[in-house]
Coordinates of C-alpha atoms and ligand atoms in Angstrom, one line a residue:
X689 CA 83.2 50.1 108.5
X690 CA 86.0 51.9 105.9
X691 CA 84.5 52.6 102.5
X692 CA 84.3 49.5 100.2
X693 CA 86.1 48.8 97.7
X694 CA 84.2 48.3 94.3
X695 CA 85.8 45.1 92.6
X696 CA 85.0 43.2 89.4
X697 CA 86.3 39.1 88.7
X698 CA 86.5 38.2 85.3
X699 CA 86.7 34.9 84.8
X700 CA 85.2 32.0 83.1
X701 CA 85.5 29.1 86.0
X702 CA 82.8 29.6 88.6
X703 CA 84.8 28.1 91.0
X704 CA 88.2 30.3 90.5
X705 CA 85.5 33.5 90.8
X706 CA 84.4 31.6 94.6
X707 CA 87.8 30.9 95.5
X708 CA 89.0 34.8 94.8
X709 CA 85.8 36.2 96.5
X710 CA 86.0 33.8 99.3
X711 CA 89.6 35.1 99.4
X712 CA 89.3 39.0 99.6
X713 CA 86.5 38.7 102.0
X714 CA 88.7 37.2 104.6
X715 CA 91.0 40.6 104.1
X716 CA 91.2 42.0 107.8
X717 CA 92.3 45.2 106.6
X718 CA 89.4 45.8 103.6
X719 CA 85.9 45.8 102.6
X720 CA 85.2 44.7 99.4
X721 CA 82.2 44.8 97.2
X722 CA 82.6 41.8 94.6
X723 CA 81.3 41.7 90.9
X724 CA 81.9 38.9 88.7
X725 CA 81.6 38.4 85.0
X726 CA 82.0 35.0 83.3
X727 CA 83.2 36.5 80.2
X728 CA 84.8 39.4 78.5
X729 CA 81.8 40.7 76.8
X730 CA 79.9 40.8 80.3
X731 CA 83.3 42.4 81.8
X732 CA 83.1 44.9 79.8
X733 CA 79.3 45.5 80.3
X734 CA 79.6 45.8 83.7
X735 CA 82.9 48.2 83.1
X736 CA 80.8 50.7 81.0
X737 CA 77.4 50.5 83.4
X738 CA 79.0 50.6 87.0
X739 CA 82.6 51.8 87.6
X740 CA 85.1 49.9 89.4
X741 CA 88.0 50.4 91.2
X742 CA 90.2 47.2 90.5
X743 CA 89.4 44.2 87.9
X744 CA 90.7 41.0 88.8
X745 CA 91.2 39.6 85.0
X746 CA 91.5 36.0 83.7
X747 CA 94.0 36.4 80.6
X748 CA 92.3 33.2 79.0
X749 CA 88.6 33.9 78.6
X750 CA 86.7 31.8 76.1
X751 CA 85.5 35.6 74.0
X752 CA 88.9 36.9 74.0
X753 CA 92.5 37.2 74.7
X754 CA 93.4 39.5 78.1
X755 CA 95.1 41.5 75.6
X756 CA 92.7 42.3 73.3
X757 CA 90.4 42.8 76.9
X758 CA 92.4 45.6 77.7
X759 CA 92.7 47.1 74.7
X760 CA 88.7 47.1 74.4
X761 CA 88.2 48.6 78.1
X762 CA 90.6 51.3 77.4
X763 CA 88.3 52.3 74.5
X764 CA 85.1 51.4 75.6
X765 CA 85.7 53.6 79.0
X766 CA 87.0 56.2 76.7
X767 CA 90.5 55.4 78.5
X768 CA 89.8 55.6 82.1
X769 CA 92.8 53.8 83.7
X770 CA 91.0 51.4 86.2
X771 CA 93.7 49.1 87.6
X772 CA 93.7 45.3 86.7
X773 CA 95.6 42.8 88.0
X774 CA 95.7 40.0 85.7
X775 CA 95.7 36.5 86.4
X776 CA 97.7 34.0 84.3
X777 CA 98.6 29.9 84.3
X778 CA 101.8 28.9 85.3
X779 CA 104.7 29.7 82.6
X780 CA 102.7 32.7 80.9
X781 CA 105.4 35.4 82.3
X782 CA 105.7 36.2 79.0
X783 CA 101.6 37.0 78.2
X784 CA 101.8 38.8 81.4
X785 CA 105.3 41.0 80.4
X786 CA 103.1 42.1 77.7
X787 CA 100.1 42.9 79.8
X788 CA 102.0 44.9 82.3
X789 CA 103.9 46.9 79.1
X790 CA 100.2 47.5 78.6
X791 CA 99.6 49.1 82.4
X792 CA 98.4 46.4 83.7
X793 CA 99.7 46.8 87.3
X794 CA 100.5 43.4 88.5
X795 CA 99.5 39.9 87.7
X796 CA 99.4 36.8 90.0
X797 CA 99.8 33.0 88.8
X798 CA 96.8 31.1 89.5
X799 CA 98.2 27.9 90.7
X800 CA 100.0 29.1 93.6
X801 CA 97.5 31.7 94.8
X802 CA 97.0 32.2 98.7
X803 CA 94.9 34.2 100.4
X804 CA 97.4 36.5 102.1
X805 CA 99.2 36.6 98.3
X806 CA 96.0 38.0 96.8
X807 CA 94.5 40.3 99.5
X808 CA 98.5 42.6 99.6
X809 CA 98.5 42.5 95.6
X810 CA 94.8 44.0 95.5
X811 CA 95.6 46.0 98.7
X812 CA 99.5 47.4 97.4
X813 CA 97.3 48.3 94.0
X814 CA 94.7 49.6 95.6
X815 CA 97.0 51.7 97.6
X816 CA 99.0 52.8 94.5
X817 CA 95.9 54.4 93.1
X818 CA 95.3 55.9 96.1
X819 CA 98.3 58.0 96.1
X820 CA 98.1 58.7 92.5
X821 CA 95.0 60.4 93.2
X822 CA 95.9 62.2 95.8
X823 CA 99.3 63.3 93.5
X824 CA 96.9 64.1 91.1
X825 CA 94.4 66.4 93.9
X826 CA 97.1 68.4 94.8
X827 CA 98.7 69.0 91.5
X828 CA 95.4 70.3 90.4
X829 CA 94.7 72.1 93.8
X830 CA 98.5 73.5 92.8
X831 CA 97.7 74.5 89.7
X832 CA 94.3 76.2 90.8
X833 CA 96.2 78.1 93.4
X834 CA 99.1 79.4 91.2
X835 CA 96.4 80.8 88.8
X836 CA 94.3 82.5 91.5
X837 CA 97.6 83.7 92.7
X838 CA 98.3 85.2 89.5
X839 CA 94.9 86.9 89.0
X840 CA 95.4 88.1 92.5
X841 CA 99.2 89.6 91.5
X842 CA 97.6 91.0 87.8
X843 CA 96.3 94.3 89.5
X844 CA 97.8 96.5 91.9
X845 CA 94.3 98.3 92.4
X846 CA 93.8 97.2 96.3
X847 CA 89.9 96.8 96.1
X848 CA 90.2 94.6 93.1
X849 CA 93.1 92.9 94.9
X850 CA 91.2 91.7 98.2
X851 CA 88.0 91.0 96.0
X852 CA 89.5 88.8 93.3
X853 CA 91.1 86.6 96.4
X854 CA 88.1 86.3 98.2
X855 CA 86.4 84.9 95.5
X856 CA 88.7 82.7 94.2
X857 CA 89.7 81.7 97.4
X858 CA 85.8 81.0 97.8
X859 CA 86.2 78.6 94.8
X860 CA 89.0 76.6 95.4
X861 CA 88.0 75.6 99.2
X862 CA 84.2 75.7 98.4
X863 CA 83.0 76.9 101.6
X864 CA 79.9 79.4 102.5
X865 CA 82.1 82.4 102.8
X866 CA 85.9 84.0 102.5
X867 CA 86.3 87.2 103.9
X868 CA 89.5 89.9 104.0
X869 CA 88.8 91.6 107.5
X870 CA 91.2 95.5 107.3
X871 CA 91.5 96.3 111.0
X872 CA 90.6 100.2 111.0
X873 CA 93.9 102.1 110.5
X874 CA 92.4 104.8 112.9
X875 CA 91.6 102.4 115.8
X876 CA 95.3 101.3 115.7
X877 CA 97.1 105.3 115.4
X878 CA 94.7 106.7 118.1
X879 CA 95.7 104.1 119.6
X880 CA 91.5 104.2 121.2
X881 CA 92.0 100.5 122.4
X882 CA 88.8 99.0 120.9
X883 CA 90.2 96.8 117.7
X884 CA 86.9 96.3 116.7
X885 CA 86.7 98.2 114.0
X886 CA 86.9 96.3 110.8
X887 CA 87.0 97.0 107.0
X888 CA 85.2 94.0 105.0
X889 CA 85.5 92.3 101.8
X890 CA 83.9 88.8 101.3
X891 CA 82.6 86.2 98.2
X892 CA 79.9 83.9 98.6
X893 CA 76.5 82.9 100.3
X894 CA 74.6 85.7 101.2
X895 CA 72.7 83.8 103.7
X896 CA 75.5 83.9 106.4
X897 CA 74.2 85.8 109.2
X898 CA 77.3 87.2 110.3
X899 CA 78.3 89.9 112.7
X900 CA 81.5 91.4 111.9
X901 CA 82.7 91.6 115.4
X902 CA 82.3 87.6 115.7
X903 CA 83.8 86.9 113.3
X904 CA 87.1 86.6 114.6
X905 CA 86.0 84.7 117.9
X906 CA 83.9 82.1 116.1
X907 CA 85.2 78.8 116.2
X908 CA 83.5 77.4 112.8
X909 CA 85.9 79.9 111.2
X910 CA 89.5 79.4 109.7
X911 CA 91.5 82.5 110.7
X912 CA 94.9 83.3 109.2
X913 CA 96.2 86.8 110.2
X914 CA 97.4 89.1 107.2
X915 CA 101.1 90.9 108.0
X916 CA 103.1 92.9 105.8
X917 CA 106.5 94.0 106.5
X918 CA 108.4 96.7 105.2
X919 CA 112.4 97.3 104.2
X920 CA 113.6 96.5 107.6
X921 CA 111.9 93.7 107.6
X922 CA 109.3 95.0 110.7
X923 CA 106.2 93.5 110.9
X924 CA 103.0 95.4 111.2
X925 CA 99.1 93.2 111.2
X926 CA 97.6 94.4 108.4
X927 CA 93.9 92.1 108.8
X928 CA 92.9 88.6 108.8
X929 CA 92.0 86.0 105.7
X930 CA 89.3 84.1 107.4
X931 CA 87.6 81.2 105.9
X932 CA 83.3 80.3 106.8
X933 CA 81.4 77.7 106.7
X934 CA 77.8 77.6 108.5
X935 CA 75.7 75.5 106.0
X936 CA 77.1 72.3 107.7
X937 CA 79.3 71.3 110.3
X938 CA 83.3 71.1 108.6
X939 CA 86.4 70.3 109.9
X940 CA 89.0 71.9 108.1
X941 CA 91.8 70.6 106.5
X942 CA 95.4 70.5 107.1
X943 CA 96.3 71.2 103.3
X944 CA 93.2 74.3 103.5
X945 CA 95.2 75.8 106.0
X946 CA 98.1 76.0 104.3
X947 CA 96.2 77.5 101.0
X948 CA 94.7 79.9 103.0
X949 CA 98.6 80.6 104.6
X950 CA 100.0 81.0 101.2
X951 CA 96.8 83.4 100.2
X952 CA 97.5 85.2 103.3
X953 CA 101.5 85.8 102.1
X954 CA 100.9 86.7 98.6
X955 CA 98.1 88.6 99.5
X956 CA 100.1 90.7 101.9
X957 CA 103.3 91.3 99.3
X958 CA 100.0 92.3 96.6
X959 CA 98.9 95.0 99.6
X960 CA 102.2 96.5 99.9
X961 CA 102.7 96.5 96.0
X962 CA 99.7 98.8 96.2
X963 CA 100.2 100.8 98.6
X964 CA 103.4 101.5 97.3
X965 CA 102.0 102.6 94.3
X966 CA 99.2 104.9 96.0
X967 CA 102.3 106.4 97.8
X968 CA 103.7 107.2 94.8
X969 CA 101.3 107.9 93.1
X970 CA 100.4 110.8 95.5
X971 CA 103.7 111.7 95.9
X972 CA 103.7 112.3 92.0
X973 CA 100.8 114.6 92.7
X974 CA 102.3 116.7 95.1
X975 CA 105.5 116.9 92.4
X976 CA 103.4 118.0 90.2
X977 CA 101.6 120.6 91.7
X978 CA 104.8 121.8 93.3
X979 CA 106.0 121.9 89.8
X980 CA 103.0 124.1 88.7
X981 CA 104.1 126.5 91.6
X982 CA 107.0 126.9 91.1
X983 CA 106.5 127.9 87.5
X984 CA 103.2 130.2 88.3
X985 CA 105.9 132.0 90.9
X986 CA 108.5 132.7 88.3
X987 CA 105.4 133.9 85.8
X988 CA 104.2 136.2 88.7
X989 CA 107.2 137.2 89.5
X990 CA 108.3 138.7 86.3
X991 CA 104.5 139.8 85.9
X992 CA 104.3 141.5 89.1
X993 CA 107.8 143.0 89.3
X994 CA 108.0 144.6 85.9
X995 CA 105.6 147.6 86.8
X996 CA 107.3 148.2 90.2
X997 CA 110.8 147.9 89.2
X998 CA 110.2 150.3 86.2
X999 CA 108.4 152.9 88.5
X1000 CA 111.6 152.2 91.0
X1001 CA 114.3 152.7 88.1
X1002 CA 112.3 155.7 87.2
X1003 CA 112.4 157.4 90.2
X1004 CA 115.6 157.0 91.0
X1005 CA 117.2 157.8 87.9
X1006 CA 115.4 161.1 88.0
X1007 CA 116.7 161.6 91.4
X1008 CA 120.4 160.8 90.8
X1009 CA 120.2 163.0 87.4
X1010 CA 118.7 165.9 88.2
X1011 CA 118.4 165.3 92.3
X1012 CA 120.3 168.4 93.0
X1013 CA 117.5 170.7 91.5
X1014 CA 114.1 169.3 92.4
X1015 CA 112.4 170.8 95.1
X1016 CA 112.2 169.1 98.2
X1017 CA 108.3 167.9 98.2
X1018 CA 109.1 166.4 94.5
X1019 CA 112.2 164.4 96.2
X1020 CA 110.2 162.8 98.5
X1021 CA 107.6 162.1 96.4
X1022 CA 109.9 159.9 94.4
X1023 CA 111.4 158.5 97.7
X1024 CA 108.1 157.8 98.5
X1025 CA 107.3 155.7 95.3
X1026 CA 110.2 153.9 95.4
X1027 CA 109.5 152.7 99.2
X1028 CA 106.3 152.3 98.2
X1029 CA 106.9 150.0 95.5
X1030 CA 109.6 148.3 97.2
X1031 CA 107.6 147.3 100.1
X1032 CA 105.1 146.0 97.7
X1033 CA 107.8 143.7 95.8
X1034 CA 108.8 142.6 99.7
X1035 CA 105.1 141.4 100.3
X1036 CA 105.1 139.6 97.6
X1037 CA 108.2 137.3 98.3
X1038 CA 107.1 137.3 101.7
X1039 CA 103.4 135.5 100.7
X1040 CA 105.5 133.2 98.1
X1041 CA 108.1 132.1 100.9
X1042 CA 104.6 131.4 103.2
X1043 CA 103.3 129.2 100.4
X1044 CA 106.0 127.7 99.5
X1045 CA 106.3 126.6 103.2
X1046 CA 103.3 125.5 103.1
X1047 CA 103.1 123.6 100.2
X1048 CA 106.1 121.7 101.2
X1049 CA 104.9 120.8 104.6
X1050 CA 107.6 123.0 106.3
X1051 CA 105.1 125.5 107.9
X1052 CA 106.6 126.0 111.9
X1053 CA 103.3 125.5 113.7
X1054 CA 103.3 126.0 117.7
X1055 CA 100.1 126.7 119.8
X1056 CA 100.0 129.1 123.0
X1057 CA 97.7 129.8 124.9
X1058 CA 96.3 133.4 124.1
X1059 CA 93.7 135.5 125.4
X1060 CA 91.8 136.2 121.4
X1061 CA 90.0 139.5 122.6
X1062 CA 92.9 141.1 123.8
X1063 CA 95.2 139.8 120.5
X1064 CA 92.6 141.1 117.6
X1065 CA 92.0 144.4 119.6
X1066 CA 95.1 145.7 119.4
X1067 CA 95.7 144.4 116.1
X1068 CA 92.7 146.3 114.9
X1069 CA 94.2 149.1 116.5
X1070 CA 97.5 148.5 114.8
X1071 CA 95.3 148.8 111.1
X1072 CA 93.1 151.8 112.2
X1073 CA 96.4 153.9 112.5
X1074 CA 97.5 152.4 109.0
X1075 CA 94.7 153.6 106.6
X1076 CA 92.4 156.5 106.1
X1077 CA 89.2 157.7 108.1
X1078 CA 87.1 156.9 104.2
X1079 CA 87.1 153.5 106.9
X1080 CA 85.7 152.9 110.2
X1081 CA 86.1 149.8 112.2
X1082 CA 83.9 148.4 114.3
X1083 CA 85.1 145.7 116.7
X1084 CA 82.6 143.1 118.7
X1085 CA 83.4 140.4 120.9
X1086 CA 81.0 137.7 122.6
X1087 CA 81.1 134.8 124.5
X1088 CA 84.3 133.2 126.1
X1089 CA 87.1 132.4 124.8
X1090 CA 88.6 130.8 127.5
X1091 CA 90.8 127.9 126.7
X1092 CA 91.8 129.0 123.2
X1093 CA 95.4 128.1 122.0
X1094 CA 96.9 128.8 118.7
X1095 CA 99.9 130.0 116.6
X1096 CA 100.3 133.9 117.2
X1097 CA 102.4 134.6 113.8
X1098 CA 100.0 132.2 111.9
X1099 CA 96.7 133.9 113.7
X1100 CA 98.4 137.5 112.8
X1101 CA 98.9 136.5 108.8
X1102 CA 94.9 135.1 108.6
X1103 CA 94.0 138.7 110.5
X1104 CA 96.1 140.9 108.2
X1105 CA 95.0 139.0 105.2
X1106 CA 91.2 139.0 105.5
X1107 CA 91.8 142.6 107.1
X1108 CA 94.0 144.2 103.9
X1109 CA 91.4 142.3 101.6
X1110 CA 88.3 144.3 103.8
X1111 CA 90.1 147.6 103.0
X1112 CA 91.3 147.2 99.7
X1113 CA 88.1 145.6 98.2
X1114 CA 86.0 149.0 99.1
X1115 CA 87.8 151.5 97.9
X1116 CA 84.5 154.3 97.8
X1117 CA 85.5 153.3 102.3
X1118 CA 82.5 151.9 104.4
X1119 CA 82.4 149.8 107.6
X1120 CA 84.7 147.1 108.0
X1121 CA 83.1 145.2 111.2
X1122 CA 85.3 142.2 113.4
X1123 CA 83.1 140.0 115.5
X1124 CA 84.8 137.9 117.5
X1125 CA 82.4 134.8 118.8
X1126 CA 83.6 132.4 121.8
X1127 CA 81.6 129.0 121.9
X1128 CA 82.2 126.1 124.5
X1129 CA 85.1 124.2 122.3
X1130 CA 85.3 126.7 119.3
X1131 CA 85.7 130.1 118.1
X1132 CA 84.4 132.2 115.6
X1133 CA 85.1 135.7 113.7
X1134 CA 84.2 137.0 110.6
X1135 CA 85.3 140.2 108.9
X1136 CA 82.6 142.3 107.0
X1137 CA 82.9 144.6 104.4
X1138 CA 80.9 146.8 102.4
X1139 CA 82.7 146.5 99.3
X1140 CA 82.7 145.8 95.7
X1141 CA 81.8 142.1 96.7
X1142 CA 82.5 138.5 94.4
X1143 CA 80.7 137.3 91.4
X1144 CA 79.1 134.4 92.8
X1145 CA 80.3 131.6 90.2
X1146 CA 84.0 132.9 91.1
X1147 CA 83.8 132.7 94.5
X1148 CA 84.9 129.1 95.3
X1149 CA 87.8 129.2 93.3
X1150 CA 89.2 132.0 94.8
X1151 CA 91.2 129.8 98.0
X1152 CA 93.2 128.4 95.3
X1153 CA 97.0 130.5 94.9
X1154 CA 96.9 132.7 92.5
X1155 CA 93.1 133.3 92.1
X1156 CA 91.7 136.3 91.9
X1157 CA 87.8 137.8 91.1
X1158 CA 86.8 140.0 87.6
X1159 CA 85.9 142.5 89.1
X1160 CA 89.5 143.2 90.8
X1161 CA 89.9 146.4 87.7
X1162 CA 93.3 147.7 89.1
X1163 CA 92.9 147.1 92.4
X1164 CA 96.2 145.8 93.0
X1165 CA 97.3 141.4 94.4
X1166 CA 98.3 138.4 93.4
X1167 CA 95.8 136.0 95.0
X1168 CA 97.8 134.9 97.6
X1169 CA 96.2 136.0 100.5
X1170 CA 93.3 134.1 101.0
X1171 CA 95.4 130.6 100.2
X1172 CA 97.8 131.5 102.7
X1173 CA 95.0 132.1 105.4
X1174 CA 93.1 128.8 104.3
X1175 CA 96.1 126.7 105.2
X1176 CA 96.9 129.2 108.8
X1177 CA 93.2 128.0 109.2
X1178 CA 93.6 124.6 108.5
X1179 CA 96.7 124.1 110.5
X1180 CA 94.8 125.3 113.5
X1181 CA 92.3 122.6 112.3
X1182 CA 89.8 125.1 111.5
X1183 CA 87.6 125.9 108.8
X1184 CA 87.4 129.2 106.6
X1185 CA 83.9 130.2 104.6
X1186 CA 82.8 132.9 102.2
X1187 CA 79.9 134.8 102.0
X1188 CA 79.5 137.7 99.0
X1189 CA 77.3 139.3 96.9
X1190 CA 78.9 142.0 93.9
X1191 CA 78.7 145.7 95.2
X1192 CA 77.3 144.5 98.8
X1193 CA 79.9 143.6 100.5
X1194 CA 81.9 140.4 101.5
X1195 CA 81.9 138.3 104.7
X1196 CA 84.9 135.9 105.4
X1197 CA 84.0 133.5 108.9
X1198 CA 87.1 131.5 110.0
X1199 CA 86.1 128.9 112.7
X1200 CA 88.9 127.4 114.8
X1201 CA 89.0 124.7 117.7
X1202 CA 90.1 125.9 120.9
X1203 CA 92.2 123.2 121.1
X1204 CA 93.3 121.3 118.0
X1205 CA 96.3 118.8 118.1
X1206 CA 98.2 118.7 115.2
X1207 CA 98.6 115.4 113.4
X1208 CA 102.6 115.0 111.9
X1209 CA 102.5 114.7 108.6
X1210 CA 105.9 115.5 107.8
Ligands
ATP2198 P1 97.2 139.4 97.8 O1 98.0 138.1 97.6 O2 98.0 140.6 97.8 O3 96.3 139.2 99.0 P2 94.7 139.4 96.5 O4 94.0 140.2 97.5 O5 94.3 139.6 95.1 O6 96.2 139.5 96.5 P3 93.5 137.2 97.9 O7 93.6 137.9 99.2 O8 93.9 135.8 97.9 O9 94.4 137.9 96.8 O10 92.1 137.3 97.3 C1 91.8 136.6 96.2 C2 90.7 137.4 95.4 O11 89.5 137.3 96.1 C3 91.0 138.8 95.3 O12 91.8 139.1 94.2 C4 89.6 139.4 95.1 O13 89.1 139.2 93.8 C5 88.7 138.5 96.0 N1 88.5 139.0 97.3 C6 89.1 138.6 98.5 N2 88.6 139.3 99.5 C7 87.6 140.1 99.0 C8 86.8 141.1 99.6 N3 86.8 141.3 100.9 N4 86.0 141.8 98.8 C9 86.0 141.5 97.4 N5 86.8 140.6 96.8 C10 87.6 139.9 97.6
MG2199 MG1 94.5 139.8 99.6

């Protein structure tokens, strides 16, 4: 049986009242539930007490005037608009002109009523106010959803994106649960196969026992699939909007769908608003610091190449001016400074150019195989014959290191680096040891000095370009080295660590995959 219908007759002849509810109960297309009243004061009793969906009013009631009815419901139900259809004698089109100015929505004369006459006018009214509500329903549900929208579009923070929609998604359908479901970036790129990976961000119940990895199979659940697409209009999955209800069973709607369709499509233009902003806002940060590199270069620059140049000028303005009567040893000591100083002024652009490269992405990185013991021991040799017996190296090699592959020129600048520090750092000489160390999938060396050492609360500062330790006095460097090997070591997907203690000695331990695969970024 179809919901009744909640009616009210007001009229003051018993018999008229029968005749109308004898009428409306023969409808074969509704159920009605029938009040009467007998007079306008009772009418409007009922009106206030129980509500009604359709009065069926006689315009002459002994109490009052139809009019002056209406005007009284209208006030005394605070101006609730429940439809009447008024009910008039023969030749009152005039009364009833002014009763429909007054939204009444139809009236019927009483004489010539019929059955089938009365049942479509209550039916066609009844019908009208269907509608209306359901006009009314979705302007509201259109209004509620172009606010959410907007609270949704108000932030470009992505967190507070997906959580402001699932809970004002939660809201506006009233269900147990909304959830935002991120499939796992990495799960797509390494391309592993299992898509079950999933970032989450829900409103509502807590009660919901739900596993994440059902949630897209369950059949309770309203699914819409989140896509964003970019300039050339590709489209990549992004996640899924999903809609639960467990509390009770729930069909959903057709109109919930599309809410959660539209949700889906602003939520996806929001994502990309974001991320574009992220982008750029990291991109701002790499400006930036490439900024504050470019102008620590030109400051080092004219720093570090004043004292050479003026020692180079020097020398070789002695030379040309009075060349002809030095004495041989003298000449070549001033050749000796100037070569000296040049190769020194090389270095340094040399070690800016590497950053630079590096800074910008540009840094050539290609792996081959290479047999480790074998490439450090004759680059140890290479050193010995470079510097003075105050040092002694000591080289040591264990384990395999089989299977390693790696960038020869980027493997030579770590070496030389962490090698030129060893020396330069003790100057009164000592051991500088090289252990080499081959594990299964990794290997490992450190270089040890004996050496002046770091002051502890320096020492992790000292990767960054430029940094350099208080206790340096005038040993020469720019603090370029160790940056430089940091990012050799991390290109090899490695890992560099310091270990000092002041007028000890230092030990640098570089660890570094056998095998590492390089991930473009650039
Ligand atoms: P360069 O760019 O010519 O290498 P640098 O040696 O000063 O200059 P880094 O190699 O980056 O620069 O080293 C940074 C700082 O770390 C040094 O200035 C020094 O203070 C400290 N340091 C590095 N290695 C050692 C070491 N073995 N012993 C003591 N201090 C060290
Ligand atoms: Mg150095």
């Amino acid at each position: 049986m179809p919901n009744a219908w909640k009616l009210l007759i007001i009229d003051d002849c018993a018999t008229d009242r029968k005749i109308y509810r004898r009428f409306l109960l023969k409808d074969p297309h509704h159920y009605y539930q029938i009040m009467e009243a007998d007079s306008a004061e009772v009418g409007l009793g009922l009106c206030q007490n129980i509500p009604c969906d359709l009065i069926l009013l006689d315009f002459c009631l002994p109490d009052m005037s139809g009019i002056e009815f209406l005007d009284q419901l209208r006030q005394k139900t605070f101006g609730s608009s429940v439809p009447v259809i008024m009910l008039t004698g023969r030749g009152d089109q005039e009364i009833a002109v002014q009763a429909m100015k007054r939204g009444v929505q139809d009236y019927l004369v009483k004489q010539h009523l019929k059955p089938d006459v009365l049942q479509l006018a209550v039916r066609n009214v009844i019908k009208q106010l269907c509608l209306q509500t359901q006009l009314q329903k979705t302007q509201e549900r259109q209004r509620l959803i172009a606010t959410m929208l907007l609270r949704i579009r108000q932030s470009l923070d992505l967190e507070e994106i997906l959580y402001t929609a699932v809970r004002e998604v939660q809201q506006l359908l009233k269900c147990d649960r909304i959830i935002v479901c991120q499939s796992s970036p990495e799960a797509d790129s390494e391309q592993t196969g299992q898509n079950n990976s999933l970032l989450c961000y829900w409103a509502g119940s807590d009660d919901c026992n739900l596993n994440p990895l059902e949630l897209l199979d369950s059949q309770e659940n309203l699914i819409v699939p989140i896509t964003l697409s970019d300039q050339q209009i590709v489209s990549k999955p992004w996640g899924f909007l999903i809609a639960h209800h467990c509390t009770e069973k729930r069909e959903w709607q057709s109109d919930e769908l599309e809410i959660m369709c539209e949700v889906s499509v602003q939520l996806a233009i929001a994502i990309q608003q974001a991320e574009l902003l992220t982008q750029t806002q990291v991109a701002l940060e790499k400006e930036k610091q490439l900024n504050a590199f470019k102008s620590q270069i030109i400051t080092t620059i004219s720093h570090e190449y004043r004292t050479p140049l003026a020692s180079i000028l020097a020398a070789a303005s002695t030379l040309k001016q009075h060349g002809d009567h030095l004495e041989e040893l003298k000449k070549h000591k001033f050749l000796h400074i100037i070569e000296q100083k040049a190769r020194h002024m090389s270095k340094l652009i040399d070690d800016m150019l590497v950053m630079n490269q590096f800074e910008l992405n540009k840094t050539k990185f290609k792996t081959i195989p290479l047999d480790l013991e074998q490439f450090f021991s004759s680059l140890i040799s290479e050193q010995q014959q470079l510097v003075s017996d105050r040092h002694e190296f000591i080289f040591h090699s264990t384990g395999s290191n089989k299977g390693f592959c790696g960038d020869q020129g980027l493997l030579r600048l770590i070496f030389s680096n962490l090698m030129s520090n060893a020396i330069k750092y003790s100057p009164k000489g000592g051991n500088v040891e090289f252990h080499l160390i081959g594990k299964e999938s990794e290997v490992i060396f450190f270089i040890q000095d004996q050496g002046i050492g770091i002051p502890i609360e320096e020492q992790s500062n000292l990767f960054q370009p430029f940094c350099r330790a208080s206790n340096v006095d005038t040993l020469p460097g720019t603090g370029l080295g160790l940056a430089i090997t940091k990012a050799c070591v991390e290109l090899h997907g490695g890992n560099i660590s310091l270990d000092s203690q002041p007028n000890q000695g230092t030990k640098v331990t570089v660890c570094l995959p056998k095998q590492h695969i390089q991930k473009s970024s650039h």
